[in-house]
mmCIF file of C-alpha atoms in Angstrom:
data_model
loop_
_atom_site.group_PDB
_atom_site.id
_atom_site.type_symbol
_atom_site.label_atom_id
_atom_site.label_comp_id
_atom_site.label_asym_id
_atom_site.label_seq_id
_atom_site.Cartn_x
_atom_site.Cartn_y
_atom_site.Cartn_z
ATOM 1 C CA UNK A 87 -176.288 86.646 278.119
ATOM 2 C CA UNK A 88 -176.477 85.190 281.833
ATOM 3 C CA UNK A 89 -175.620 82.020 282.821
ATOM 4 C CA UNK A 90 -175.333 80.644 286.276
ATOM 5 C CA UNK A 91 -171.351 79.327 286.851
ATOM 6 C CA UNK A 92 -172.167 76.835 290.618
ATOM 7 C CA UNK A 93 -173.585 79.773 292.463
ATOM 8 C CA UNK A 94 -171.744 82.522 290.947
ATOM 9 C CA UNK A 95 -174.519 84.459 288.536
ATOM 10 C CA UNK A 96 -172.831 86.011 285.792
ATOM 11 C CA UNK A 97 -174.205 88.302 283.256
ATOM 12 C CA UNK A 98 -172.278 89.369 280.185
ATOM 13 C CA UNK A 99 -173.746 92.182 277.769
ATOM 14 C CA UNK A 100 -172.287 93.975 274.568
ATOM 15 C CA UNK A 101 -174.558 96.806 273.803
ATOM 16 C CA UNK A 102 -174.715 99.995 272.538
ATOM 17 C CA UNK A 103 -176.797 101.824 275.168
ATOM 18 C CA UNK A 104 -175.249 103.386 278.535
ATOM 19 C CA UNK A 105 -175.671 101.332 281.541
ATOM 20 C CA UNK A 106 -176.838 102.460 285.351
ATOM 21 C CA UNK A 107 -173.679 101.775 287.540
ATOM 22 C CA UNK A 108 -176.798 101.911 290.636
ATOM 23 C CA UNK A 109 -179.239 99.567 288.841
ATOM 24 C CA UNK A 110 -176.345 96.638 287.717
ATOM 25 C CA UNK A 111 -174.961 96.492 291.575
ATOM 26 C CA UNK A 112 -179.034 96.432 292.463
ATOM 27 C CA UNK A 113 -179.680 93.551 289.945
ATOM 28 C CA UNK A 114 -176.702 91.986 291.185
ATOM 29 C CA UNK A 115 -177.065 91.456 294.738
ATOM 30 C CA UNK A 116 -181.090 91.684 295.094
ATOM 31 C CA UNK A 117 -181.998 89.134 297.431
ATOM 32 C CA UNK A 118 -178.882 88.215 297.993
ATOM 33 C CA UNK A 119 -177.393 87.740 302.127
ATOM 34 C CA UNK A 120 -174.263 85.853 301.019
ATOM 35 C CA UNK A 121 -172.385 88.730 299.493
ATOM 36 C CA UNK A 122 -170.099 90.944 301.724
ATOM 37 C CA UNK A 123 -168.190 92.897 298.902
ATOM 38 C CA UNK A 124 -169.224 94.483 295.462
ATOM 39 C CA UNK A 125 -166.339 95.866 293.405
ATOM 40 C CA UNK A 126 -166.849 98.114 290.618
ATOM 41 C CA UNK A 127 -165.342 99.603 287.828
ATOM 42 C CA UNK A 128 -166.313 101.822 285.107
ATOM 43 C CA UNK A 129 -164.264 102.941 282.352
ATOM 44 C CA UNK A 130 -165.072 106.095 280.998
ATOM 45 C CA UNK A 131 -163.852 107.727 277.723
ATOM 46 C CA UNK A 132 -161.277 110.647 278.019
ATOM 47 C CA UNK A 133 -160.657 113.357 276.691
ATOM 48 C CA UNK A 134 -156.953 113.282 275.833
ATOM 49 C CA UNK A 135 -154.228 110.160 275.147
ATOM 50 C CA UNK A 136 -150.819 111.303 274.808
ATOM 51 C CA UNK A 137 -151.171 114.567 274.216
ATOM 52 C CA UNK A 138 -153.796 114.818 271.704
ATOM 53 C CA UNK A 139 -156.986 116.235 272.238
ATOM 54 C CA UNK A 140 -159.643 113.320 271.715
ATOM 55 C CA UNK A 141 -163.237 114.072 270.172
ATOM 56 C CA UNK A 142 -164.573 110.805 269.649
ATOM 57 C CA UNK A 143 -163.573 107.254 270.287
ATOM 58 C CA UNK A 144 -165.401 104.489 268.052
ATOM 59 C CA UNK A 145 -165.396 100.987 269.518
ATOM 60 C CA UNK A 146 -165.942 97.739 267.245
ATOM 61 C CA UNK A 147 -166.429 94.093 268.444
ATOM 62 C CA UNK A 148 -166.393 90.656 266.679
ATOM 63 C CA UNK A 149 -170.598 89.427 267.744
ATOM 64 C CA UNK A 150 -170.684 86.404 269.437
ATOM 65 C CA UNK A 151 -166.910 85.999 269.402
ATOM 66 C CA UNK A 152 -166.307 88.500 272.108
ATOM 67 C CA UNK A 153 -169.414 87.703 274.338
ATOM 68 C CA UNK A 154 -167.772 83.850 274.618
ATOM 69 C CA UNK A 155 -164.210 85.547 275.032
ATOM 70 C CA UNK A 156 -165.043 87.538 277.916
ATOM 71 C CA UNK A 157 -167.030 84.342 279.542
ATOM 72 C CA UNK A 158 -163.793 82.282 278.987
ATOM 73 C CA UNK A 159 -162.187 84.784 281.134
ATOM 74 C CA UNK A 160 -165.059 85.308 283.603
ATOM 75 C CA UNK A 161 -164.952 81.311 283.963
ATOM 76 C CA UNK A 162 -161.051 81.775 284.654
ATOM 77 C CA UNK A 163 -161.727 84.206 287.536
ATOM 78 C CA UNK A 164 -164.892 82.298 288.779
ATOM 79 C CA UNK A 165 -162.495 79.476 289.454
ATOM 80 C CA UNK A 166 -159.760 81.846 291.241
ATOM 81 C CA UNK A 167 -161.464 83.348 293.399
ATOM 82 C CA UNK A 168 -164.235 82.875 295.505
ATOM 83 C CA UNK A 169 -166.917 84.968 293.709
ATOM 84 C CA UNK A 170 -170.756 85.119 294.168
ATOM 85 C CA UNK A 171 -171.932 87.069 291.058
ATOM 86 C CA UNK A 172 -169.934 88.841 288.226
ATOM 87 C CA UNK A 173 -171.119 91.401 285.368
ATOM 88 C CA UNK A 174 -169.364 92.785 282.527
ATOM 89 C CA UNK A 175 -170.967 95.124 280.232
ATOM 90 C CA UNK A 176 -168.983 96.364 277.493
ATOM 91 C CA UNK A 177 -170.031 98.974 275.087
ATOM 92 C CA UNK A 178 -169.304 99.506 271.192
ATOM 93 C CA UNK A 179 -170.067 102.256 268.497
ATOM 94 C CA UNK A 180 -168.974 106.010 268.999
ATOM 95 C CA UNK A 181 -168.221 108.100 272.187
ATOM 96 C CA UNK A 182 -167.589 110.848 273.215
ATOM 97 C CA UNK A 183 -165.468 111.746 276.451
ATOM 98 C CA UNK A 184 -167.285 111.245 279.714
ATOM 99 C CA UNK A 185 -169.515 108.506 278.196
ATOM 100 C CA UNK A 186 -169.545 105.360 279.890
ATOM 101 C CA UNK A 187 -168.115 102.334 277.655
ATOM 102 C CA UNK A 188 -167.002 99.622 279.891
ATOM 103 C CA UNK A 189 -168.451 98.076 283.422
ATOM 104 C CA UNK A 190 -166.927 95.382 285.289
ATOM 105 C CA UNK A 191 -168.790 94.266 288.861
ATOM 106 C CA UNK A 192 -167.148 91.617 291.378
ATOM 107 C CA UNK A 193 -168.820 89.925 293.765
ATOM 108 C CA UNK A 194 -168.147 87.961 297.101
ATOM 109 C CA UNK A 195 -168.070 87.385 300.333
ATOM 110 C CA UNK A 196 -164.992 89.148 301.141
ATOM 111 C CA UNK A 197 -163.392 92.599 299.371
ATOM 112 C CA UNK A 198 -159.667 90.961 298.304
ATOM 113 C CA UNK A 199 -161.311 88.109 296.316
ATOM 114 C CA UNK A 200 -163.785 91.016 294.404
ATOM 115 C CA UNK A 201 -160.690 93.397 294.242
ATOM 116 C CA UNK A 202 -158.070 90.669 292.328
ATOM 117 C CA UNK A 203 -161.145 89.061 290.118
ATOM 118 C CA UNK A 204 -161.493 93.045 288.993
ATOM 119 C CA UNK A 205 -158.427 93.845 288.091
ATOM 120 C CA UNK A 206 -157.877 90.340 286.408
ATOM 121 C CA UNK A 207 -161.444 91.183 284.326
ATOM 122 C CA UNK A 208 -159.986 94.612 283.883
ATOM 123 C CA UNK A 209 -156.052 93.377 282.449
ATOM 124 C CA UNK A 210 -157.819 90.873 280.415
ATOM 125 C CA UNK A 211 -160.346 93.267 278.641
ATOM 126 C CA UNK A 212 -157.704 96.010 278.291
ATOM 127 C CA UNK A 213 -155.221 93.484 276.201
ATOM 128 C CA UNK A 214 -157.137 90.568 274.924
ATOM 129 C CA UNK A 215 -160.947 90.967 274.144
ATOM 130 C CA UNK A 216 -162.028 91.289 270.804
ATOM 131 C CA UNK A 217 -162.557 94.575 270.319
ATOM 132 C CA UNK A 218 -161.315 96.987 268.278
ATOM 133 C CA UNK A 219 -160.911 101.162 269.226
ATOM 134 C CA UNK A 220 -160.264 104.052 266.522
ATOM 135 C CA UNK A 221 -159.871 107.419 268.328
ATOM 136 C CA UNK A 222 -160.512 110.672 266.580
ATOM 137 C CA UNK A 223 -158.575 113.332 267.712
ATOM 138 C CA UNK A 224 -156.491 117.170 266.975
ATOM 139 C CA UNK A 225 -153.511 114.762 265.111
ATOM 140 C CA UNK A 226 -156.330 112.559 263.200
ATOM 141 C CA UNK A 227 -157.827 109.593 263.069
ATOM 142 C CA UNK A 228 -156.338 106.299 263.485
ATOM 143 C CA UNK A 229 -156.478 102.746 264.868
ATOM 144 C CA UNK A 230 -155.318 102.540 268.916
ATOM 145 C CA UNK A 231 -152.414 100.380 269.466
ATOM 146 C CA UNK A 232 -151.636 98.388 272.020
ATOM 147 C CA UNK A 233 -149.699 100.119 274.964
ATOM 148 C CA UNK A 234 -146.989 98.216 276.617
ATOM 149 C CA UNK A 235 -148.438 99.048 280.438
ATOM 150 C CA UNK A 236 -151.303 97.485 279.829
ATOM 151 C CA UNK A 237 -149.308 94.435 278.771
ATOM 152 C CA UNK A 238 -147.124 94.103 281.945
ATOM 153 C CA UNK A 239 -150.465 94.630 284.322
ATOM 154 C CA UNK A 240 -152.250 91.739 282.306
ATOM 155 C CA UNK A 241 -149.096 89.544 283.031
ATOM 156 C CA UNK A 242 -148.660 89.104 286.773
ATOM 157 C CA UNK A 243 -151.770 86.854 286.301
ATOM 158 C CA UNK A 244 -150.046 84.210 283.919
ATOM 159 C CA UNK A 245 -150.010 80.676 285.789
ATOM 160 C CA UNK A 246 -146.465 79.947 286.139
#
């Protein structure tokens, strides 16, 4: 899915493929003289979580549900902060560590505005998108809980 939001392009995939880190930035700011700042983040599966060895990690989404989720939220940052393009690619079925499965880009004139709009794309996907993670690992296999940290990072940006 992208959609322009004013002059902010934003482009919002769930897929099952990897992604190129190189070619999203490119497709991002092609053309494009009015950004000063890209940040990126990838999130990568490990290889251990709290002390168990993980083999596999198997990711499952709610179609169409979490696609207008994560725009909700990308409309919420759009409107905080003065951004010029945003992607978000988030990928489901089964990986294994060092596989890609999440990609978040900010963009703007300036690096704070693409550094806050990150992390708030970041907190919000960690606690709140639809999706739904079952690690295998050396204890078993089982459902991943919430974890508390990721909770308290996601809160600091609650409107008072």
């Amino acid at each position: 899915m992208t959609s322009p939001v004013a002059a902010c392009p934003v482009t919002i995939r769930i897929q099952e493929g990897d992604f190129d880190i190189a070619r999203e930035i490119a497709l991002l700011t092609n053309s494009r003289t009015d950004i000063g700042a890209v940040v990126s983040f990838s999130g990568i599966c490990r290889a251990d979580e709290d002390s168990a060895n993980v083999a596999a990690l198997t990711l499952e989404h709610y179609p169409g549900m979490a696609e207008e989720e994560i725009g909700r939220h990308v409309d919420e940052a759009t409107s905080r902060w003065p951004l010029n393009g945003v992607t978000v690619i988030h990928r489901v079925g089964r990986f294994m560590p060092g596989q890609n499965i999440v990609l978040v880009l900010t963009a703007s004139q300036h690096r704070q505005a693409a550094f806050q709009a990150a992390e708030f794309l970041m907190d919000y996907l960690k606690t709140s998108a639809p999706f739904w993670k079952k690690e295998e690992s050396s204890t078993g296999t089982g459902w991943v809980e919430a974890h508390a940290r990721d909770d308290e990072a996601a809160a600091r940006w609650t409107k008072s």
